[in-house]
Amino acid sequence: MPVAAPVRRRPRRRGGPTPYVLMAPAVVLLVLFLLVPIGYTVWLSLRANRVSGGGLGIRTERFVGLENYTSVLTDSAYVDGLLRMLLYGLIVVPSMLGLALLFALLLDTPRVRFGAFSRIGIFLPYAVPGVIASLLWGFLYLPDVSPIRDVFEGLGLPAPDFLAPGGVLFSVANIGVWGGVGFNMIVLFTALRGVPREMYDAARVDGAGEVQIALRVKVPLIMPAIIMTAIFSMIATLQVFNEPATLQPLTDTVSQTWVPLMTIYRDAFVNADIHSAAAASVVLALGTLAVSVAVLTLLQRRAFGRDR
């Protein structure tokens, strides 16, 4: 009986135009709304307006190279704003992540009560827009209308001046921490809920308490989520603008150049110097990228070192 020859199947073509068609909208949006604005900003930062024509005062745009960058890096107001912003980040990021991790661990304990209500209550400040939150806290800080001042005076204690030169940085940082703890808590709590419960049961069988489980089991397992929230929080603090800009009309201790973004706003929209603002934006973006990479590398080395 003759044996039928095996049917050869044509090899399927891998790929084809379908993946590229599906990726095309995202690529187009990336180019139009990210790469093109970045390129245009860099192009503006290399140019400047010059007045020519004697008494006529004709303004022409010319290529000046790195002159705008030199002016930005030698501007004392911009440099002071950078240092103040870094100090603000050193206060906000550890405080915010520490509170978020603490609340997430407390809500993940087996004996927690009113867990859903507590999560909503902690997350609720994040739902308040930054400008509204800054206005609310600003009126709490103002000596004439602050109920906190009335409480201190009722107790016979000297009332603190939250907008004094030595305390305004902590007042602005308090607004950032108040608004950011809830979001980071939700991220870390979600990561905790993804850990298998069997690992906790095994630790309890070995005699570990809840504090030991939290520090030696939970925290190492959610380290990727902690690293992610740390990076996002650092980027957010390097771009702080709403809080000091909203408090600026309420007090003289917050100047128009209190942080770099306020200096950029002043140059672009008050002084109509878009070229200096573009150079300052590029410097801030490069600094944000450098700090993010450094923090990510440091946290990853510590996490991998613990795993080993």
PDB file of C-alpha atoms in Angstrom:
ATOM      1  CA  MET A   1       0.000   0.000   0.000  1.00  0.00           C
ATOM      2  CA  PRO A   2       1.601   3.275  -1.029  1.00  0.00           C
ATOM      3  CA  VAL A   3       2.418   5.715   1.754  1.00  0.00           C
ATOM      4  CA  ALA A   4       1.170   9.235   1.233  1.00  0.00           C
ATOM      5  CA  ALA A   5       3.855  11.840   1.085  1.00  0.00           C
ATOM      6  CA  PRO A   6       3.867  14.139   4.110  1.00  0.00           C
ATOM      7  CA  VAL A   7       2.194  17.443   3.529  1.00  0.00           C
ATOM      8  CA  ARG A   8       4.650  20.270   3.858  1.00  0.00           C
ATOM      9  CA  ARG A   9       3.294  23.263   5.604  1.00  0.00           C
ATOM     10  CA  ARG A  10       4.430  26.627   4.589  1.00  0.00           C
ATOM     11  CA  PRO A  11       6.291  28.373   7.372  1.00  0.00           C
ATOM     12  CA  ARG A  12       4.295  31.168   8.834  1.00  0.00           C
ATOM     13  CA  ARG A  13       5.658  34.598   8.295  1.00  0.00           C
ATOM     14  CA  ARG A  14       6.548  36.148  11.566  1.00  0.00           C
ATOM     15  CA  GLY A  15       5.804  39.740  12.100  1.00  0.00           C
ATOM     16  CA  GLY A  16       4.324  41.389   9.087  1.00  0.00           C
ATOM     17  CA  PRO A  17       2.830  44.874   9.038  1.00  0.00           C
ATOM     18  CA  THR A  18       0.367  44.288  11.900  1.00  0.00           C
ATOM     19  CA  PRO A  19       2.738  45.122  14.807  1.00  0.00           C
ATOM     20  CA  TYR A  20       3.920  48.282  13.065  1.00  0.00           C
ATOM     21  CA  VAL A  21       0.367  49.376  12.353  1.00  0.00           C
ATOM     22  CA  LEU A  22      -0.564  48.887  15.995  1.00  0.00           C
ATOM     23  CA  MET A  23       2.529  50.760  17.174  1.00  0.00           C
ATOM     24  CA  ALA A  24       2.136  53.623  14.721  1.00  0.00           C
ATOM     25  CA  PRO A  25      -0.307  55.770  16.790  1.00  0.00           C
ATOM     26  CA  ALA A  26       1.896  55.552  19.890  1.00  0.00           C
ATOM     27  CA  VAL A  27       5.024  56.361  17.888  1.00  0.00           C
ATOM     28  CA  VAL A  28       3.343  59.343  16.218  1.00  0.00           C
ATOM     29  CA  LEU A  29       2.139  60.706  19.561  1.00  0.00           C
ATOM     30  CA  LEU A  30       5.602  60.164  21.062  1.00  0.00           C
ATOM     31  CA  VAL A  31       7.255  62.084  18.261  1.00  0.00           C
ATOM     32  CA  LEU A  32       4.718  64.927  18.172  1.00  0.00           C
ATOM     33  CA  PHE A  33       4.272  65.517  21.890  1.00  0.00           C
ATOM     34  CA  LEU A  34       7.665  64.511  23.317  1.00  0.00           C
ATOM     35  CA  LEU A  35      10.528  64.462  20.827  1.00  0.00           C
ATOM     36  CA  VAL A  36       9.462  67.507  18.805  1.00  0.00           C
ATOM     37  CA  PRO A  37       8.925  69.734  21.897  1.00  0.00           C
ATOM     38  CA  ILE A  38      12.277  68.598  23.325  1.00  0.00           C
ATOM     39  CA  GLY A  39      14.047  69.381  20.065  1.00  0.00           C
ATOM     40  CA  TYR A  40      12.310  72.757  19.775  1.00  0.00           C
ATOM     41  CA  THR A  41      13.282  73.634  23.345  1.00  0.00           C
ATOM     42  CA  VAL A  42      16.922  72.780  22.685  1.00  0.00           C
ATOM     43  CA  TRP A  43      16.806  74.850  19.479  1.00  0.00           C
ATOM     44  CA  LEU A  44      15.378  77.838  21.368  1.00  0.00           C
ATOM     45  CA  SER A  45      18.012  77.520  24.088  1.00  0.00           C
ATOM     46  CA  LEU A  46      20.776  78.044  21.492  1.00  0.00           C
ATOM     47  CA  ARG A  47      19.322  81.336  20.243  1.00  0.00           C
ATOM     48  CA  ALA A  48      18.626  84.778  21.670  1.00  0.00           C
ATOM     49  CA  ASN A  49      17.044  88.083  20.704  1.00  0.00           C
ATOM     50  CA  ARG A  50      19.413  90.912  19.822  1.00  0.00           C
ATOM     51  CA  VAL A  51      18.543  94.560  19.256  1.00  0.00           C
ATOM     52  CA  SER A  52      20.047  96.158  16.166  1.00  0.00           C
ATOM     53  CA  GLY A  53      19.411  99.119  13.912  1.00  0.00           C
ATOM     54  CA  GLY A  54      20.510 101.951  16.185  1.00  0.00           C
ATOM     55  CA  GLY A  55      17.602 104.041  17.341  1.00  0.00           C
ATOM     56  CA  LEU A  56      15.052 101.929  15.552  1.00  0.00           C
ATOM     57  CA  GLY A  57      15.561  99.057  18.003  1.00  0.00           C
ATOM     58  CA  ILE A  58      14.916  96.184  15.626  1.00  0.00           C
ATOM     59  CA  ARG A  59      14.926  92.863  17.420  1.00  0.00           C
ATOM     60  CA  THR A  60      16.326  89.883  15.584  1.00  0.00           C
ATOM     61  CA  GLU A  61      16.771  86.297  16.699  1.00  0.00           C
ATOM     62  CA  ARG A  62      20.323  84.982  16.399  1.00  0.00           C
ATOM     63  CA  PHE A  63      22.270  81.840  17.151  1.00  0.00           C
ATOM     64  CA  VAL A  64      24.344  82.333  20.329  1.00  0.00           C
ATOM     65  CA  GLY A  65      25.505  78.782  21.090  1.00  0.00           C
ATOM     66  CA  LEU A  66      25.887  78.012  24.789  1.00  0.00           C
ATOM     67  CA  GLU A  67      25.588  81.634  25.918  1.00  0.00           C
ATOM     68  CA  ASN A  68      22.163  81.068  27.496  1.00  0.00           C
ATOM     69  CA  TYR A  69      23.451  78.043  29.412  1.00  0.00           C
ATOM     70  CA  THR A  70      26.358  80.073  30.750  1.00  0.00           C
ATOM     71  CA  SER A  71      23.967  82.788  31.898  1.00  0.00           C
ATOM     72  CA  VAL A  72      21.686  80.252  33.587  1.00  0.00           C
ATOM     73  CA  LEU A  73      24.480  78.437  35.424  1.00  0.00           C
ATOM     74  CA  THR A  74      25.953  81.732  36.645  1.00  0.00           C
ATOM     75  CA  ASP A  75      22.588  83.137  37.728  1.00  0.00           C
ATOM     76  CA  SER A  76      22.661  83.214  41.536  1.00  0.00           C
ATOM     77  CA  ALA A  77      18.850  83.128  41.779  1.00  0.00           C
ATOM     78  CA  TYR A  78      18.643  79.977  39.656  1.00  0.00           C
ATOM     79  CA  VAL A  79      21.472  78.261  41.544  1.00  0.00           C
ATOM     80  CA  ASP A  80      19.933  79.157  44.903  1.00  0.00           C
ATOM     81  CA  GLY A  81      16.631  77.755  43.670  1.00  0.00           C
ATOM     82  CA  LEU A  82      18.349  74.509  42.677  1.00  0.00           C
ATOM     83  CA  LEU A  83      19.921  74.124  46.117  1.00  0.00           C
ATOM     84  CA  ARG A  84      16.627  74.939  47.821  1.00  0.00           C
ATOM     85  CA  MET A  85      14.837  72.417  45.627  1.00  0.00           C
ATOM     86  CA  LEU A  86      17.370  69.689  46.526  1.00  0.00           C
ATOM     87  CA  LEU A  87      16.916  70.454  50.228  1.00  0.00           C
ATOM     88  CA  TYR A  88      13.164  70.303  49.713  1.00  0.00           C
ATOM     89  CA  GLY A  89      13.557  66.874  48.114  1.00  0.00           C
ATOM     90  CA  LEU A  90      15.724  65.610  50.976  1.00  0.00           C
ATOM     91  CA  ILE A  91      12.901  66.530  53.351  1.00  0.00           C
ATOM     92  CA  VAL A  92       9.914  65.410  51.293  1.00  0.00           C
ATOM     93  CA  VAL A  93      10.992  62.114  49.719  1.00  0.00           C
ATOM     94  CA  PRO A  94      12.134  60.225  52.871  1.00  0.00           C
ATOM     95  CA  SER A  95       9.214  61.575  54.914  1.00  0.00           C
ATOM     96  CA  MET A  96       6.607  60.776  52.271  1.00  0.00           C
ATOM     97  CA  LEU A  97       7.901  57.285  51.475  1.00  0.00           C
ATOM     98  CA  GLY A  98       8.435  56.477  55.144  1.00  0.00           C
ATOM     99  CA  LEU A  99       4.853  57.380  56.029  1.00  0.00           C
ATOM    100  CA  ALA A 100       3.496  55.618  52.947  1.00  0.00           C
ATOM    101  CA  LEU A 101       5.379  52.418  53.806  1.00  0.00           C
ATOM    102  CA  LEU A 102       4.287  52.623  57.445  1.00  0.00           C
ATOM    103  CA  PHE A 103       0.618  53.035  56.530  1.00  0.00           C
ATOM    104  CA  ALA A 104       0.815  50.261  53.929  1.00  0.00           C
ATOM    105  CA  LEU A 105       2.345  47.848  56.454  1.00  0.00           C
ATOM    106  CA  LEU A 106      -0.230  48.772  59.098  1.00  0.00           C
ATOM    107  CA  LEU A 107      -3.121  48.271  56.676  1.00  0.00           C
ATOM    108  CA  ASP A 108      -1.703  44.899  55.635  1.00  0.00           C
ATOM    109  CA  THR A 109      -1.707  43.479  59.157  1.00  0.00           C
ATOM    110  CA  PRO A 110      -4.250  40.677  59.756  1.00  0.00           C
ATOM    111  CA  ARG A 111      -5.993  42.421  62.660  1.00  0.00           C
ATOM    112  CA  VAL A 112      -6.582  45.775  61.004  1.00  0.00           C
ATOM    113  CA  ARG A 113     -10.037  47.277  61.399  1.00  0.00           C
ATOM    114  CA  PHE A 114     -11.848  49.706  59.119  1.00  0.00           C
ATOM    115  CA  GLY A 115      -9.232  49.006  56.444  1.00  0.00           C
ATOM    116  CA  ALA A 116     -11.266  50.329  53.521  1.00  0.00           C
ATOM    117  CA  PHE A 117     -12.173  53.546  55.364  1.00  0.00           C
ATOM    118  CA  SER A 118      -8.553  54.057  56.412  1.00  0.00           C
ATOM    119  CA  ARG A 119      -7.277  53.588  52.862  1.00  0.00           C
ATOM    120  CA  ILE A 120      -9.759  56.122  51.523  1.00  0.00           C
ATOM    121  CA  GLY A 121      -8.929  58.577  54.286  1.00  0.00           C
ATOM    122  CA  ILE A 122      -5.187  58.357  53.633  1.00  0.00           C
ATOM    123  CA  PHE A 123      -5.609  58.520  49.856  1.00  0.00           C
ATOM    124  CA  LEU A 124      -8.103  61.417  49.882  1.00  0.00           C
ATOM    125  CA  PRO A 125      -5.515  64.267  50.096  1.00  0.00           C
ATOM    126  CA  TYR A 126      -3.989  63.049  46.832  1.00  0.00           C
ATOM    127  CA  ALA A 127      -7.334  63.686  45.108  1.00  0.00           C
ATOM    128  CA  VAL A 128      -7.176  67.371  46.069  1.00  0.00           C
ATOM    129  CA  PRO A 129      -5.511  69.455  43.303  1.00  0.00           C
ATOM    130  CA  GLY A 130      -2.133  70.872  44.269  1.00  0.00           C
ATOM    131  CA  VAL A 131      -3.217  74.502  43.936  1.00  0.00           C
ATOM    132  CA  ILE A 132      -6.309  73.960  46.108  1.00  0.00           C
ATOM    133  CA  ALA A 133      -4.256  72.122  48.727  1.00  0.00           C
ATOM    134  CA  SER A 134      -1.679  74.929  48.754  1.00  0.00           C
ATOM    135  CA  LEU A 135      -4.425  77.528  49.240  1.00  0.00           C
ATOM    136  CA  LEU A 136      -5.957  75.530  52.097  1.00  0.00           C
ATOM    137  CA  TRP A 137      -2.628  75.160  53.874  1.00  0.00           C
ATOM    138  CA  GLY A 138      -1.720  78.750  53.060  1.00  0.00           C
ATOM    139  CA  PHE A 139      -4.685  80.066  55.021  1.00  0.00           C
ATOM    140  CA  LEU A 140      -3.809  77.672  57.838  1.00  0.00           C
ATOM    141  CA  TYR A 141      -0.320  79.191  57.863  1.00  0.00           C
ATOM    142  CA  LEU A 142      -1.367  82.870  57.741  1.00  0.00           C
ATOM    143  CA  PRO A 143      -1.092  84.384  61.238  1.00  0.00           C
ATOM    144  CA  ASP A 144      -4.269  86.483  60.919  1.00  0.00           C
ATOM    145  CA  VAL A 145      -6.617  83.621  60.025  1.00  0.00           C
ATOM    146  CA  SER A 146      -4.780  80.515  61.240  1.00  0.00           C
ATOM    147  CA  PRO A 147      -6.742  78.384  63.731  1.00  0.00           C
ATOM    148  CA  ILE A 148      -3.436  76.781  64.721  1.00  0.00           C
ATOM    149  CA  ARG A 149      -2.288  80.141  66.059  1.00  0.00           C
ATOM    150  CA  ASP A 150      -5.483  80.462  68.100  1.00  0.00           C
ATOM    151  CA  VAL A 151      -4.871  77.041  69.666  1.00  0.00           C
ATOM    152  CA  PHE A 152      -1.348  77.996  70.713  1.00  0.00           C
ATOM    153  CA  GLU A 153      -2.520  81.337  72.104  1.00  0.00           C
ATOM    154  CA  GLY A 154      -5.330  79.599  73.992  1.00  0.00           C
ATOM    155  CA  LEU A 155      -2.753  77.334  75.622  1.00  0.00           C
ATOM    156  CA  GLY A 156      -0.575  80.311  76.506  1.00  0.00           C
ATOM    157  CA  LEU A 157       2.219  79.201  74.155  1.00  0.00           C
ATOM    158  CA  PRO A 158       4.020  81.293  71.549  1.00  0.00           C
ATOM    159  CA  ALA A 159       2.428  80.740  68.170  1.00  0.00           C
ATOM    160  CA  PRO A 160       4.779  79.480  65.457  1.00  0.00           C
ATOM    161  CA  ASP A 161       5.247  81.501  62.295  1.00  0.00           C
ATOM    162  CA  PHE A 162       4.957  78.938  59.533  1.00  0.00           C
ATOM    163  CA  LEU A 163       5.874  81.461  56.825  1.00  0.00           C
ATOM    164  CA  ALA A 164       9.008  82.795  58.498  1.00  0.00           C
ATOM    165  CA  PRO A 165      12.257  82.583  56.504  1.00  0.00           C
ATOM    166  CA  GLY A 166      13.491  79.708  58.652  1.00  0.00           C
ATOM    167  CA  GLY A 167      10.289  77.677  58.504  1.00  0.00           C
ATOM    168  CA  VAL A 168       8.710  78.282  55.102  1.00  0.00           C
ATOM    169  CA  LEU A 169      10.693  75.440  53.519  1.00  0.00           C
ATOM    170  CA  PHE A 170       9.208  72.956  55.989  1.00  0.00           C
ATOM    171  CA  SER A 171       5.748  74.472  55.474  1.00  0.00           C
ATOM    172  CA  VAL A 172       5.973  73.920  51.718  1.00  0.00           C
ATOM    173  CA  ALA A 173       7.376  70.424  52.288  1.00  0.00           C
ATOM    174  CA  ASN A 174       4.442  69.636  54.570  1.00  0.00           C
ATOM    175  CA  ILE A 175       2.029  70.351  51.714  1.00  0.00           C
ATOM    176  CA  GLY A 176       3.942  67.995  49.418  1.00  0.00           C
ATOM    177  CA  VAL A 177       4.028  65.212  51.992  1.00  0.00           C
ATOM    178  CA  TRP A 178       0.351  65.634  52.840  1.00  0.00           C
ATOM    179  CA  GLY A 179      -0.648  65.330  49.207  1.00  0.00           C
ATOM    180  CA  GLY A 180       1.708  62.534  48.150  1.00  0.00           C
ATOM    181  CA  VAL A 181       1.546  59.966  50.949  1.00  0.00           C
ATOM    182  CA  GLY A 182      -1.798  58.525  49.843  1.00  0.00           C
ATOM    183  CA  PHE A 183      -0.762  57.669  46.291  1.00  0.00           C
ATOM    184  CA  ASN A 184       2.484  55.999  47.349  1.00  0.00           C
ATOM    185  CA  MET A 185       0.663  54.131  50.110  1.00  0.00           C
ATOM    186  CA  ILE A 186      -1.763  52.656  47.562  1.00  0.00           C
ATOM    187  CA  VAL A 187       1.125  51.525  45.341  1.00  0.00           C
ATOM    188  CA  LEU A 188       2.962  49.853  48.211  1.00  0.00           C
ATOM    189  CA  PHE A 189      -0.207  48.354  49.672  1.00  0.00           C
ATOM    190  CA  THR A 190      -1.078  46.859  46.273  1.00  0.00           C
ATOM    191  CA  ALA A 191       2.390  45.327  46.104  1.00  0.00           C
ATOM    192  CA  LEU A 192       1.923  43.847  49.575  1.00  0.00           C
ATOM    193  CA  ARG A 193      -1.384  42.289  48.601  1.00  0.00           C
ATOM    194  CA  GLY A 194       0.381  40.512  45.767  1.00  0.00           C
ATOM    195  CA  VAL A 195       2.738  38.653  48.116  1.00  0.00           C
ATOM    196  CA  PRO A 196       1.600  35.042  48.794  1.00  0.00           C
ATOM    197  CA  ARG A 197       0.076  34.689  52.250  1.00  0.00           C
ATOM    198  CA  GLU A 198       1.890  31.368  52.690  1.00  0.00           C
ATOM    199  CA  MET A 199       5.160  33.215  53.209  1.00  0.00           C
ATOM    200  CA  TYR A 200       3.713  35.073  56.174  1.00  0.00           C
ATOM    201  CA  ASP A 201       2.287  31.878  57.626  1.00  0.00           C
ATOM    202  CA  ALA A 202       5.660  30.160  57.318  1.00  0.00           C
ATOM    203  CA  ALA A 203       7.342  33.067  59.111  1.00  0.00           C
ATOM    204  CA  ARG A 204       4.795  32.906  61.936  1.00  0.00           C
ATOM    205  CA  VAL A 205       5.377  29.156  62.284  1.00  0.00           C
ATOM    206  CA  ASP A 206       9.083  29.919  62.718  1.00  0.00           C
ATOM    207  CA  GLY A 207       8.193  32.248  65.575  1.00  0.00           C
ATOM    208  CA  ALA A 208       8.466  35.622  63.833  1.00  0.00           C
ATOM    209  CA  GLY A 209       6.297  38.466  65.093  1.00  0.00           C
ATOM    210  CA  GLU A 210       4.465  40.999  62.976  1.00  0.00           C
ATOM    211  CA  VAL A 211       7.287  43.536  63.223  1.00  0.00           C
ATOM    212  CA  GLN A 212       9.876  40.963  62.136  1.00  0.00           C
ATOM    213  CA  ILE A 213       7.639  39.823  59.267  1.00  0.00           C
ATOM    214  CA  ALA A 214       7.230  43.422  58.143  1.00  0.00           C
ATOM    215  CA  LEU A 215      10.944  44.242  58.216  1.00  0.00           C
ATOM    216  CA  ARG A 216      12.452  40.940  57.047  1.00  0.00           C
ATOM    217  CA  VAL A 217       9.778  39.541  54.744  1.00  0.00           C
ATOM    218  CA  LYS A 218       7.438  42.228  53.456  1.00  0.00           C
ATOM    219  CA  VAL A 219       9.852  45.091  52.855  1.00  0.00           C
ATOM    220  CA  PRO A 220      12.429  43.033  50.879  1.00  0.00           C
ATOM    221  CA  LEU A 221       9.689  41.479  48.734  1.00  0.00           C
ATOM    222  CA  ILE A 222       8.182  44.827  47.727  1.00  0.00           C
ATOM    223  CA  MET A 223      11.548  46.515  47.156  1.00  0.00           C
ATOM    224  CA  PRO A 224      10.847  46.991  43.395  1.00  0.00           C
ATOM    225  CA  ALA A 225       7.699  48.950  44.271  1.00  0.00           C
ATOM    226  CA  ILE A 226       9.648  51.022  46.813  1.00  0.00           C
ATOM    227  CA  ILE A 227      12.291  51.803  44.193  1.00  0.00           C
ATOM    228  CA  MET A 228       9.613  52.831  41.694  1.00  0.00           C
ATOM    229  CA  THR A 229       7.854  55.149  44.146  1.00  0.00           C
ATOM    230  CA  ALA A 230      11.209  56.630  45.173  1.00  0.00           C
ATOM    231  CA  ILE A 231      12.065  57.470  41.557  1.00  0.00           C
ATOM    232  CA  PHE A 232       8.647  58.990  40.856  1.00  0.00           C
ATOM    233  CA  SER A 233       8.725  60.974  44.103  1.00  0.00           C
ATOM    234  CA  MET A 234      12.192  62.308  43.348  1.00  0.00           C
ATOM    235  CA  ILE A 235      11.124  63.427  39.879  1.00  0.00           C
ATOM    236  CA  ALA A 236       8.026  65.100  41.326  1.00  0.00           C
ATOM    237  CA  THR A 237      10.038  67.028  43.926  1.00  0.00           C
ATOM    238  CA  LEU A 238      12.514  68.212  41.281  1.00  0.00           C
ATOM    239  CA  GLN A 239       9.557  69.682  39.405  1.00  0.00           C
ATOM    240  CA  VAL A 240       7.886  71.363  42.382  1.00  0.00           C
ATOM    241  CA  PHE A 241       5.998  74.495  41.368  1.00  0.00           C
ATOM    242  CA  ASN A 242       2.363  74.619  42.527  1.00  0.00           C
ATOM    243  CA  GLU A 243       3.010  74.833  46.268  1.00  0.00           C
ATOM    244  CA  PRO A 244       5.534  77.718  46.388  1.00  0.00           C
ATOM    245  CA  ALA A 245       3.896  79.565  43.482  1.00  0.00           C
ATOM    246  CA  THR A 246       0.541  79.504  45.281  1.00  0.00           C
ATOM    247  CA  LEU A 247       2.059  80.650  48.589  1.00  0.00           C
ATOM    248  CA  GLN A 248       4.153  83.355  46.926  1.00  0.00           C
ATOM    249  CA  PRO A 249       1.389  86.039  46.938  1.00  0.00           C
ATOM    250  CA  LEU A 250       0.691  85.322  50.622  1.00  0.00           C
ATOM    251  CA  THR A 251       4.177  85.974  51.966  1.00  0.00           C
ATOM    252  CA  ASP A 252       7.387  87.801  51.131  1.00  0.00           C
ATOM    253  CA  THR A 253       9.553  84.829  52.148  1.00  0.00           C
ATOM    254  CA  VAL A 254       8.741  82.989  48.902  1.00  0.00           C
ATOM    255  CA  SER A 255      10.286  84.883  45.996  1.00  0.00           C
ATOM    256  CA  GLN A 256       9.589  84.604  42.273  1.00  0.00           C
ATOM    257  CA  THR A 257      12.745  82.490  41.910  1.00  0.00           C
ATOM    258  CA  TRP A 258      12.218  80.269  44.967  1.00  0.00           C
ATOM    259  CA  VAL A 259      12.574  77.080  42.888  1.00  0.00           C
ATOM    260  CA  PRO A 260      13.902  76.602  39.320  1.00  0.00           C
ATOM    261  CA  LEU A 261      10.475  76.209  37.714  1.00  0.00           C
ATOM    262  CA  MET A 262       9.421  79.559  39.168  1.00  0.00           C
ATOM    263  CA  THR A 263      12.522  81.139  37.625  1.00  0.00           C
ATOM    264  CA  ILE A 264      11.653  79.536  34.280  1.00  0.00           C
ATOM    265  CA  TYR A 265       8.082  80.835  34.546  1.00  0.00           C
ATOM    266  CA  ARG A 266       9.359  84.349  35.329  1.00  0.00           C
ATOM    267  CA  ASP A 267      11.755  84.370  32.378  1.00  0.00           C
ATOM    268  CA  ALA A 268       9.220  82.987  29.911  1.00  0.00           C
ATOM    269  CA  PHE A 269       5.993  84.758  30.882  1.00  0.00           C
ATOM    270  CA  VAL A 270       7.056  87.829  32.874  1.00  0.00           C
ATOM    271  CA  ASN A 271      10.324  88.886  31.233  1.00  0.00           C
ATOM    272  CA  ALA A 272       9.364  87.460  27.796  1.00  0.00           C
ATOM    273  CA  ASP A 273      12.784  85.799  27.515  1.00  0.00           C
ATOM    274  CA  ILE A 274      11.801  82.433  26.094  1.00  0.00           C
ATOM    275  CA  HIS A 275      15.389  81.559  25.180  1.00  0.00           C
ATOM    276  CA  SER A 276      16.759  81.796  28.723  1.00  0.00           C
ATOM    277  CA  ALA A 277      13.719  79.890  29.957  1.00  0.00           C
ATOM    278  CA  ALA A 278      14.400  77.136  27.413  1.00  0.00           C
ATOM    279  CA  ALA A 279      18.033  76.847  28.530  1.00  0.00           C
ATOM    280  CA  ALA A 280      16.990  76.701  32.181  1.00  0.00           C
ATOM    281  CA  SER A 281      14.443  74.002  31.296  1.00  0.00           C
ATOM    282  CA  VAL A 282      17.087  71.895  29.561  1.00  0.00           C
ATOM    283  CA  VAL A 283      19.422  72.225  32.552  1.00  0.00           C
ATOM    284  CA  LEU A 284      16.629  71.186  34.917  1.00  0.00           C
ATOM    285  CA  ALA A 285      15.675  68.236  32.698  1.00  0.00           C
ATOM    286  CA  LEU A 286      19.270  67.002  32.521  1.00  0.00           C
ATOM    287  CA  GLY A 287      19.620  67.369  36.276  1.00  0.00           C
ATOM    288  CA  THR A 288      16.394  65.436  36.827  1.00  0.00           C
ATOM    289  CA  LEU A 289      17.634  62.660  34.544  1.00  0.00           C
ATOM    290  CA  ALA A 290      20.999  62.488  36.318  1.00  0.00           C
ATOM    291  CA  VAL A 291      19.464  62.379  39.808  1.00  0.00           C
ATOM    292  CA  SER A 292      16.909  59.748  38.741  1.00  0.00           C
ATOM    293  CA  VAL A 293      19.592  57.481  37.266  1.00  0.00           C
ATOM    294  CA  ALA A 294      21.811  57.909  40.328  1.00  0.00           C
ATOM    295  CA  VAL A 295      19.004  57.119  42.777  1.00  0.00           C
ATOM    296  CA  LEU A 296      17.835  54.148  40.687  1.00  0.00           C
ATOM    297  CA  THR A 297      21.371  52.723  40.523  1.00  0.00           C
ATOM    298  CA  LEU A 298      21.928  53.174  44.248  1.00  0.00           C
ATOM    299  CA  LEU A 299      18.641  51.577  45.262  1.00  0.00           C
ATOM    300  CA  GLN A 300      19.075  48.679  42.858  1.00  0.00           C
ATOM    301  CA  ARG A 301      22.578  47.943  44.183  1.00  0.00           C
ATOM    302  CA  ARG A 302      21.281  47.900  47.733  1.00  0.00           C
ATOM    303  CA  ALA A 303      18.351  45.695  46.808  1.00  0.00           C
ATOM    304  CA  PHE A 304      20.510  43.191  44.908  1.00  0.00           C
ATOM    305  CA  GLY A 305      23.087  43.241  47.684  1.00  0.00           C
ATOM    306  CA  ARG A 306      20.432  42.203  50.202  1.00  0.00           C
ATOM    307  CA  ASP A 307      19.222  39.427  47.915  1.00  0.00           C
ATOM    308  CA  ARG A 308      22.707  38.005  47.719  1.00  0.00           C
TER     309      ARG A 308
END
